Structures are given as C-alpha cells and as structure tokens.
C-alpha cells in the first residue's frame, strides 16, 4: 500500500487554513528513539489523548505522528460546528432512552467544557462563538423531521424555538426554507485555528511530527516499531486516532468506511452581499436531511456552503464547485454572479450503525475511531477518556462510553462499494430540495 493511502491526500488547500498566518511545521525527531506511547493522527482525538496522557503522567514521553500538516488535515476541513447533542438517536420517547440521550449530552458537554478551558488557558484565537445553530427544512418531509427534533430536544431538557418561514428568512436572508428551528446546542469555531492552537499548546513531554505518515506497524516481543516515509520509531503502546484510515493498518476493515464531503467559501463579502444574508451577522444552518446543504456566515463576513458526498475517493472538484454554487444560488439569487475563493474536500469515517470504536484492539494498541461526522466534541472527549482508560482511571463518563454499541459488520468489497454507492444515490434523491 502506498504511503498516500495511509492518510488523506487533498488536491486543494483548506480554505480555513489558508486564512491563517503561515505556521512553523514540527519536524520528525531522530529515528529509532523509543517512546512510551505513539499516537497516530493529530486530530481532535489524537491530540486530546496525547494531552491527557501527558498531563496525568508527566514522566511519559509521547510522540504524535501526523501525515499532513496540522490545519490542512481533516480536522481543519469541517464546517466548524461543535454540536453537543447525539446523532443517530432513533428515539421512541421511552424514559430509558431519554435518560440515555441525556447522559450522552452530558458527555459531549464535558468535552465542550474541557475544550473551552483549553481555548481560554492557551488563548487560542479560533472565533469561538456559543450562539447555537439553525435547522432549515425546504421540504414537507424535512419540516416533519424538524418538528420531531423539537420534540426530542424538549424531552432532553433542551430549549429550542421553531421559526416560521418569514422568521427564518429575516435571520438568514433566504426565503428558500419552509420552517426553521433554533437551538443552543452548538458552538461555531474556525476549525483550522482551533486544531492548530491545540497542537501548538501540547505539554512539553509530547513531541509532534508533521508530514510524517505512519506507513506500517510491527509488533514483536512486546514492542511496536512504527515505520514512516523517512523515520522509524519504537514504542511500548500505540493509539490509533486516524479515524477511517485505521483500517489500512489491518484493524476494523469490516467496520469502517471513509466518506468525502465538500465545502466552498467566498471571499470577504461587501455590504450588499452581506445584507442579503439576513439580520444575524453570524450564523450556521444545518439541513433537515443528512445529504442536504449546510450553510454558515462567519464572523469575518464570508459565506460557507457544504454539500455533496463521495465514497472512499475524492470527487472531481470542478464538478463539486458547480454543485456548491448551485446550492448557494438556489437560496440566494443575489449570488448568481459570485464565485468561491476556496473549494476543498475533507474526509470523515462512518460506521454502519453510527457507533464509535472505543477501546483496545490488541496487545497495547488502543483506538477511538469512526466519528460519523461529529468529531470535534466527540473526538475531544473520547480521546481524553481513552487516555484515562489506558491509565486505569475510572469514571461515570468512561463507563457510559464503554457501554455504548460497537460498530457493526460491513460487507466486503466490491459489494460494499455497490451498497454504499446505492445508499448515497438514494439519500440524494430523498434529500430533494434540501440539497
């Protein structure tokens, strides 16, 4: 397997990262040094696990390997929504299920609180904005889904407000939606700035190596050898925090798939175009259908749109750009002559039942992978709890996470590609005007 297949390789720069000043890249340390832990992946999960191990055990030496550059990798390429309610709940209103959802919310809120404490402590300038989010429904089916969501939020003890077509149009400027909902269950951030700040504030007993993709793992006589393109390292223990790419080391191959999603971002908007985006000067909206269009107006006057999916391999970005522009122009005719300053893709990992794999994979090798598109808060708290689990630190949160379902089996290739491709096509048709 080529080294490029061991981590995501992107054709275009991440728009979020391109807006930031150049950053000094952390070079790999000398070969053959031995570490107490090697963490593969410098995303939210990997950095959280490394940080917590280092804070709890300052005598440990920890190496974090990142195939890309922090900020250009997958963790900097999302839409910057830190959603603190569970996905894939399938609630039926039973008391036990409601209490279960509340516990999941408490875990995600714990992740949010820890993340905010790190942002404050290290003065990470990531445009943290605790303003919640909008949901928008462009179809009758989507409207029913939003009303059901409002009922679920009420059962979970979370306040929300349904918005009429006119009310939502006033706030975001578009008459495209039939119904809206606003809830406080979200923080907006500049994701590349956040992940860079977390990487640059790691404890001193953590070494970060960028552009240093792990290409193979070898376990022999109680010790791991990790080989990269240019260096080799040894360790007593490994943490896989590389999401769907864990399967390229031979783990969870029948549990994980990788999906690419795509975003476009405008340049800084002039007053005319900014005023077309409603009374709110910063907002984020997610669609009623999972394959619909996500929108965001940033603090620095840029419109972001995210939609479209592809399986395992990136889509042609010229085609993607046209799909993204079409989504914007349907919602905002004022942007018919507007182009994006940046268009990029990012990869996430899905499991069949929406569950994360969390725990031990083999002798002294551990993982938290399969974020299912909700990785910032989930990755943060799961990484922290994984470190505590490895060190034998018990907690109610950890017991809760361990009790959750594991990812279920996926069919092998080429059947898997056919099944997933058919599912994506079906969801596109069902999304209809939500796209």
Short mmCIF file of N, CA and C in Angstrom, two decimals, residues 269-394:
data_model
loop_
_atom_site.label_atom_id
_atom_site.label_comp_id
_atom_site.label_asym_id
_atom_site.label_seq_id
_atom_site.Cartn_x
_atom_site.Cartn_y
_atom_site.Cartn_z
N UNK A 269 -17.22 39.43 2.08
CA UNK A 269 -18.37 39.98 1.36
C UNK A 269 -18.45 41.49 1.50
N UNK A 270 -18.91 42.12 0.43
CA UNK A 270 -19.20 43.56 0.52
C UNK A 270 -20.53 43.74 1.24
N UNK A 271 -20.87 44.98 1.55
CA UNK A 271 -22.07 45.26 2.34
C UNK A 271 -23.33 44.74 1.66
N UNK A 272 -23.41 44.87 0.33
CA UNK A 272 -24.61 44.45 -0.38
C UNK A 272 -24.85 42.95 -0.23
N UNK A 273 -23.81 42.15 -0.45
CA UNK A 273 -23.98 40.71 -0.33
C UNK A 273 -24.14 40.29 1.12
N UNK A 274 -23.46 40.98 2.03
CA UNK A 274 -23.62 40.65 3.44
C UNK A 274 -25.05 40.90 3.89
N UNK A 275 -25.64 42.00 3.48
CA UNK A 275 -27.01 42.32 3.89
C UNK A 275 -28.02 41.34 3.32
N UNK A 276 -27.67 40.66 2.23
CA UNK A 276 -28.57 39.65 1.65
C UNK A 276 -28.64 38.40 2.51
N UNK A 277 -27.75 38.29 3.50
CA UNK A 277 -27.69 37.10 4.33
C UNK A 277 -28.38 37.28 5.67
N UNK A 278 -29.28 38.25 5.76
CA UNK A 278 -30.15 38.36 6.92
C UNK A 278 -29.66 39.29 8.00
N UNK A 279 -30.48 39.38 9.05
CA UNK A 279 -30.20 40.31 10.15
C UNK A 279 -29.07 39.81 11.04
N UNK A 280 -28.92 38.49 11.20
CA UNK A 280 -27.84 37.94 12.03
C UNK A 280 -26.51 38.13 11.30
N UNK A 281 -25.52 38.60 11.99
CA UNK A 281 -24.21 38.84 11.37
C UNK A 281 -23.27 37.65 11.51
N UNK A 282 -23.71 36.62 12.21
CA UNK A 282 -23.01 35.34 12.23
C UNK A 282 -24.05 34.26 12.51
N UNK A 283 -24.03 33.18 11.74
CA UNK A 283 -24.97 32.10 11.97
C UNK A 283 -24.49 30.83 11.24
N UNK A 284 -25.07 29.71 11.66
CA UNK A 284 -24.85 28.44 10.99
C UNK A 284 -26.16 27.70 10.87
N UNK A 285 -26.37 27.03 9.74
CA UNK A 285 -27.61 26.29 9.49
C UNK A 285 -27.26 24.91 8.97
N UNK A 286 -27.88 23.89 9.56
CA UNK A 286 -27.73 22.53 9.06
C UNK A 286 -29.06 22.07 8.47
N UNK A 287 -29.01 21.16 7.50
CA UNK A 287 -30.22 20.79 6.76
C UNK A 287 -31.05 19.75 7.49
N UNK A 288 -32.27 19.61 7.05
CA UNK A 288 -33.17 18.61 7.63
C UNK A 288 -32.83 17.21 7.16
N UNK A 289 -32.10 17.08 6.05
CA UNK A 289 -31.68 15.79 5.53
C UNK A 289 -30.17 15.71 5.57
N UNK A 290 -29.63 14.54 5.91
CA UNK A 290 -28.18 14.40 6.10
C UNK A 290 -27.39 14.71 4.84
N UNK A 291 -27.97 14.55 3.65
CA UNK A 291 -27.28 14.89 2.42
C UNK A 291 -27.71 16.25 1.87
N UNK A 292 -28.28 17.06 2.75
CA UNK A 292 -28.65 18.41 2.36
C UNK A 292 -27.46 19.36 2.44
N UNK A 293 -27.77 20.65 2.42
CA UNK A 293 -26.75 21.69 2.36
C UNK A 293 -26.61 22.39 3.69
N UNK A 294 -25.37 22.44 4.19
CA UNK A 294 -25.02 23.21 5.38
C UNK A 294 -24.54 24.59 4.96
N UNK A 295 -24.98 25.60 5.69
CA UNK A 295 -24.59 26.99 5.40
C UNK A 295 -24.02 27.64 6.65
N UNK A 296 -23.13 28.59 6.43
CA UNK A 296 -22.57 29.32 7.56
C UNK A 296 -22.11 30.70 7.13
N UNK A 297 -22.51 31.71 7.89
CA UNK A 297 -21.97 33.07 7.74
C UNK A 297 -20.97 33.28 8.86
N UNK A 298 -19.72 33.57 8.51
CA UNK A 298 -18.65 33.66 9.50
C UNK A 298 -18.52 35.07 10.07
N UNK A 299 -17.79 35.16 11.16
CA UNK A 299 -17.55 36.46 11.78
C UNK A 299 -16.83 37.42 10.85
N UNK A 300 -16.01 36.90 9.96
CA UNK A 300 -15.25 37.77 9.06
C UNK A 300 -15.93 37.92 7.69
N UNK A 301 -17.28 37.81 7.67
CA UNK A 301 -18.08 38.18 6.50
C UNK A 301 -17.86 37.26 5.31
N UNK A 302 -17.84 35.97 5.54
CA UNK A 302 -17.71 35.00 4.45
C UNK A 302 -18.87 34.01 4.53
N UNK A 303 -19.34 33.59 3.38
CA UNK A 303 -20.39 32.57 3.32
C UNK A 303 -19.74 31.24 2.98
N UNK A 304 -20.02 30.23 3.80
CA UNK A 304 -19.55 28.87 3.56
C UNK A 304 -20.74 27.99 3.22
N UNK A 305 -20.56 27.09 2.27
CA UNK A 305 -21.58 26.11 1.92
C UNK A 305 -20.92 24.74 1.88
N UNK A 306 -21.60 23.74 2.42
CA UNK A 306 -21.08 22.38 2.36
C UNK A 306 -22.19 21.44 1.91
N UNK A 307 -21.87 20.62 0.93
CA UNK A 307 -22.79 19.58 0.46
C UNK A 307 -22.01 18.60 -0.40
N UNK A 308 -22.66 17.53 -0.83
CA UNK A 308 -22.10 16.52 -1.73
C UNK A 308 -21.21 15.54 -0.96
N UNK A 309 -21.27 14.27 -1.37
CA UNK A 309 -20.53 13.19 -0.73
C UNK A 309 -19.94 12.27 -1.80
N UNK A 310 -18.80 11.67 -1.50
CA UNK A 310 -18.26 10.62 -2.35
C UNK A 310 -17.63 9.55 -1.48
N UNK A 311 -17.60 8.32 -2.00
CA UNK A 311 -17.17 7.16 -1.23
C UNK A 311 -15.69 6.85 -1.47
N UNK A 312 -14.91 6.88 -0.40
CA UNK A 312 -13.51 6.40 -0.37
C UNK A 312 -12.52 7.22 -1.21
N UNK A 313 -12.98 7.87 -2.27
CA UNK A 313 -12.08 8.64 -3.13
C UNK A 313 -12.68 10.04 -3.36
N UNK A 314 -11.81 11.06 -3.48
CA UNK A 314 -12.34 12.41 -3.71
C UNK A 314 -12.99 12.56 -5.08
N UNK A 315 -13.99 13.41 -5.14
CA UNK A 315 -14.72 13.71 -6.37
C UNK A 315 -13.96 14.77 -7.16
N UNK A 316 -14.26 14.87 -8.45
CA UNK A 316 -13.70 15.93 -9.28
C UNK A 316 -14.17 17.29 -8.76
N UNK A 317 -13.22 18.17 -8.41
CA UNK A 317 -13.59 19.42 -7.75
C UNK A 317 -14.24 20.43 -8.68
N UNK A 318 -14.05 20.30 -9.98
CA UNK A 318 -14.78 21.18 -10.90
C UNK A 318 -16.28 20.87 -10.86
N UNK A 319 -16.59 19.57 -10.81
CA UNK A 319 -17.98 19.16 -10.68
C UNK A 319 -18.54 19.59 -9.32
N UNK A 320 -17.75 19.39 -8.28
CA UNK A 320 -18.18 19.77 -6.93
C UNK A 320 -18.47 21.26 -6.85
N UNK A 321 -17.60 22.06 -7.43
CA UNK A 321 -17.78 23.52 -7.38
C UNK A 321 -19.13 23.92 -7.97
N UNK A 322 -19.51 23.31 -9.08
CA UNK A 322 -20.80 23.65 -9.70
C UNK A 322 -21.97 23.25 -8.81
N UNK A 323 -21.85 22.10 -8.14
CA UNK A 323 -22.91 21.67 -7.22
C UNK A 323 -23.04 22.64 -6.05
N UNK A 324 -21.90 23.07 -5.51
CA UNK A 324 -21.91 24.02 -4.39
C UNK A 324 -22.48 25.36 -4.80
N UNK A 325 -22.07 25.86 -5.97
CA UNK A 325 -22.60 27.15 -6.44
C UNK A 325 -24.10 27.07 -6.70
N UNK A 326 -24.54 25.94 -7.22
CA UNK A 326 -25.98 25.76 -7.47
C UNK A 326 -26.76 25.84 -6.17
N UNK A 327 -26.24 25.22 -5.11
CA UNK A 327 -26.91 25.26 -3.80
C UNK A 327 -27.02 26.69 -3.29
N UNK A 328 -25.94 27.45 -3.41
CA UNK A 328 -25.96 28.84 -2.95
C UNK A 328 -26.96 29.66 -3.76
N UNK A 329 -26.93 29.52 -5.07
CA UNK A 329 -27.75 30.37 -5.94
C UNK A 329 -29.23 30.05 -5.82
N UNK A 330 -29.57 28.80 -5.50
CA UNK A 330 -30.97 28.49 -5.22
C UNK A 330 -31.47 29.24 -4.00
N UNK A 331 -30.61 29.39 -3.02
CA UNK A 331 -31.01 30.02 -1.76
C UNK A 331 -30.84 31.54 -1.79
N UNK A 332 -29.85 32.00 -2.56
CA UNK A 332 -29.54 33.44 -2.62
C UNK A 332 -29.30 33.84 -4.07
N UNK A 333 -30.36 34.21 -4.79
CA UNK A 333 -30.19 34.64 -6.19
C UNK A 333 -29.22 35.82 -6.33
N UNK A 334 -29.04 36.58 -5.25
CA UNK A 334 -28.12 37.72 -5.29
C UNK A 334 -26.68 37.27 -5.55
N UNK A 335 -26.41 35.98 -5.37
CA UNK A 335 -25.06 35.45 -5.54
C UNK A 335 -24.87 34.77 -6.91
N UNK A 336 -25.77 35.05 -7.86
CA UNK A 336 -25.68 34.40 -9.17
C UNK A 336 -24.37 34.68 -9.89
N UNK A 337 -23.77 35.83 -9.62
CA UNK A 337 -22.52 36.19 -10.30
C UNK A 337 -21.31 36.02 -9.39
N UNK A 338 -21.51 35.32 -8.28
CA UNK A 338 -20.44 35.22 -7.28
C UNK A 338 -19.69 33.90 -7.43
N UNK A 339 -18.40 33.94 -7.15
CA UNK A 339 -17.57 32.74 -7.17
C UNK A 339 -16.97 32.50 -5.78
N UNK A 340 -16.48 31.29 -5.58
CA UNK A 340 -15.83 30.97 -4.32
C UNK A 340 -14.36 31.37 -4.35
N UNK A 341 -13.86 31.78 -3.20
CA UNK A 341 -12.42 31.99 -3.06
C UNK A 341 -11.70 30.66 -2.84
N UNK A 342 -12.40 29.71 -2.20
CA UNK A 342 -11.80 28.40 -1.88
C UNK A 342 -12.85 27.32 -2.05
N UNK A 343 -12.43 26.20 -2.59
CA UNK A 343 -13.25 24.98 -2.63
C UNK A 343 -12.35 23.83 -2.19
N UNK A 344 -12.83 23.01 -1.27
CA UNK A 344 -11.99 21.92 -0.76
C UNK A 344 -12.84 20.73 -0.33
N UNK A 345 -12.18 19.61 -0.15
CA UNK A 345 -12.82 18.41 0.36
C UNK A 345 -12.22 18.01 1.69
N UNK A 346 -12.94 17.19 2.41
CA UNK A 346 -12.45 16.65 3.68
C UNK A 346 -13.06 15.29 3.89
N UNK A 347 -12.35 14.43 4.60
CA UNK A 347 -12.80 13.05 4.75
C UNK A 347 -13.20 12.79 6.20
N UNK A 348 -14.23 11.98 6.36
CA UNK A 348 -14.65 11.54 7.68
C UNK A 348 -14.88 10.03 7.63
N UNK A 349 -15.05 9.43 8.78
CA UNK A 349 -15.25 7.98 8.86
C UNK A 349 -16.65 7.68 9.37
N UNK A 350 -17.32 6.76 8.71
CA UNK A 350 -18.65 6.33 9.11
C UNK A 350 -18.63 4.86 9.47
N UNK A 351 -19.58 4.48 10.33
CA UNK A 351 -19.84 3.08 10.61
C UNK A 351 -21.29 2.79 10.27
N UNK A 352 -21.60 1.54 10.13
CA UNK A 352 -22.94 1.17 9.66
C UNK A 352 -24.03 1.61 10.63
N UNK A 353 -23.76 1.50 11.93
CA UNK A 353 -24.78 1.84 12.93
C UNK A 353 -24.49 3.16 13.65
N UNK A 354 -23.53 3.93 13.15
CA UNK A 354 -23.24 5.22 13.75
C UNK A 354 -22.45 5.16 15.04
N UNK A 355 -21.91 3.98 15.39
CA UNK A 355 -21.18 3.82 16.64
C UNK A 355 -19.69 4.07 16.44
N UNK A 356 -19.04 4.54 17.49
CA UNK A 356 -17.58 4.73 17.52
C UNK A 356 -16.93 3.46 18.04
N UNK A 357 -15.78 3.09 17.45
CA UNK A 357 -14.99 2.04 18.10
C UNK A 357 -14.11 2.71 19.14
N UNK A 358 -14.23 2.26 20.38
CA UNK A 358 -13.50 2.85 21.50
C UNK A 358 -12.96 1.73 22.36
N UNK A 359 -11.63 1.68 22.53
CA UNK A 359 -11.08 0.66 23.41
C UNK A 359 -9.83 0.03 22.88
N UNK A 360 -9.56 -1.19 23.33
CA UNK A 360 -8.33 -1.90 23.00
C UNK A 360 -8.55 -2.81 21.81
N UNK A 361 -7.58 -2.76 20.86
CA UNK A 361 -7.65 -3.56 19.65
C UNK A 361 -6.79 -4.81 19.74
N UNK A 362 -5.74 -4.77 20.55
CA UNK A 362 -4.80 -5.87 20.65
C UNK A 362 -3.79 -5.55 21.75
N UNK A 363 -2.67 -6.25 21.77
CA UNK A 363 -1.68 -6.02 22.82
C UNK A 363 -1.17 -4.57 22.82
N UNK A 364 -1.53 -3.81 23.83
CA UNK A 364 -1.07 -2.44 23.99
C UNK A 364 -1.33 -1.55 22.77
N UNK A 365 -2.42 -1.82 22.05
CA UNK A 365 -2.83 -0.94 20.96
C UNK A 365 -4.29 -0.58 21.17
N UNK A 366 -4.57 0.72 21.14
CA UNK A 366 -5.87 1.26 21.51
C UNK A 366 -6.36 2.19 20.40
N UNK A 367 -7.67 2.42 20.38
CA UNK A 367 -8.22 3.26 19.30
C UNK A 367 -9.51 3.92 19.74
N UNK A 368 -9.74 5.09 19.17
CA UNK A 368 -11.06 5.71 19.16
C UNK A 368 -11.24 6.26 17.75
N UNK A 369 -12.03 5.55 16.94
CA UNK A 369 -12.18 5.86 15.52
C UNK A 369 -13.63 5.65 15.09
N UNK A 370 -14.00 6.36 14.01
CA UNK A 370 -15.36 6.26 13.50
C UNK A 370 -16.25 7.34 14.06
N UNK A 371 -15.89 8.61 13.81
CA UNK A 371 -16.61 9.72 14.46
C UNK A 371 -17.97 9.99 13.84
N UNK A 372 -18.22 9.48 12.62
CA UNK A 372 -19.53 9.63 11.97
C UNK A 372 -19.92 11.09 11.75
N UNK A 373 -18.92 11.92 11.43
CA UNK A 373 -19.19 13.30 11.05
C UNK A 373 -19.49 14.24 12.20
N UNK A 374 -19.27 13.81 13.43
CA UNK A 374 -19.50 14.69 14.58
C UNK A 374 -18.28 14.62 15.49
N UNK A 375 -17.11 14.95 14.91
CA UNK A 375 -15.87 14.57 15.55
C UNK A 375 -15.22 15.57 16.48
N UNK A 376 -15.64 16.83 16.49
CA UNK A 376 -14.88 17.80 17.29
C UNK A 376 -15.07 17.54 18.78
N UNK A 377 -16.30 17.62 19.25
CA UNK A 377 -16.54 17.37 20.67
C UNK A 377 -16.41 15.89 21.01
N UNK A 378 -16.95 15.04 20.16
CA UNK A 378 -16.87 13.61 20.43
C UNK A 378 -15.42 13.15 20.43
N UNK A 379 -14.64 13.59 19.42
CA UNK A 379 -13.24 13.22 19.37
C UNK A 379 -12.48 13.73 20.58
N UNK A 380 -12.78 14.95 20.99
CA UNK A 380 -12.09 15.55 22.14
C UNK A 380 -12.34 14.75 23.41
N UNK A 381 -13.59 14.49 23.71
CA UNK A 381 -13.88 13.81 24.98
C UNK A 381 -13.52 12.34 24.91
N UNK A 382 -13.69 11.70 23.76
CA UNK A 382 -13.32 10.29 23.64
C UNK A 382 -11.81 10.12 23.72
N UNK A 383 -11.06 11.04 23.14
CA UNK A 383 -9.61 10.97 23.26
C UNK A 383 -9.16 11.11 24.70
N UNK A 384 -9.75 12.04 25.40
CA UNK A 384 -9.43 12.25 26.82
C UNK A 384 -9.77 11.01 27.64
N UNK A 385 -10.96 10.45 27.42
CA UNK A 385 -11.38 9.26 28.17
C UNK A 385 -10.56 8.03 27.80
N UNK A 386 -10.13 7.94 26.55
CA UNK A 386 -9.29 6.80 26.16
C UNK A 386 -7.98 6.83 26.93
N UNK A 387 -7.39 8.02 27.06
CA UNK A 387 -6.16 8.14 27.85
C UNK A 387 -6.39 7.71 29.29
N UNK A 388 -7.49 8.15 29.87
CA UNK A 388 -7.79 7.79 31.25
C UNK A 388 -8.05 6.29 31.39
N UNK A 389 -8.71 5.70 30.41
CA UNK A 389 -8.95 4.25 30.44
C UNK A 389 -7.64 3.49 30.41
N UNK A 390 -6.70 3.91 29.56
CA UNK A 390 -5.41 3.24 29.46
C UNK A 390 -4.66 3.29 30.79
N UNK A 391 -4.81 4.41 31.49
CA UNK A 391 -4.12 4.59 32.77
C UNK A 391 -4.90 4.01 33.95
N UNK A 392 -6.05 3.40 33.69
CA UNK A 392 -6.83 2.75 34.74
C UNK A 392 -7.63 3.71 35.60
N UNK A 393 -7.97 4.87 35.06
CA UNK A 393 -8.75 5.86 35.81
C UNK A 393 -10.22 5.69 35.47
N UNK A 394 -11.01 5.32 36.44
CA UNK A 394 -12.42 5.04 36.23
C UNK A 394 -13.25 6.31 36.42
#
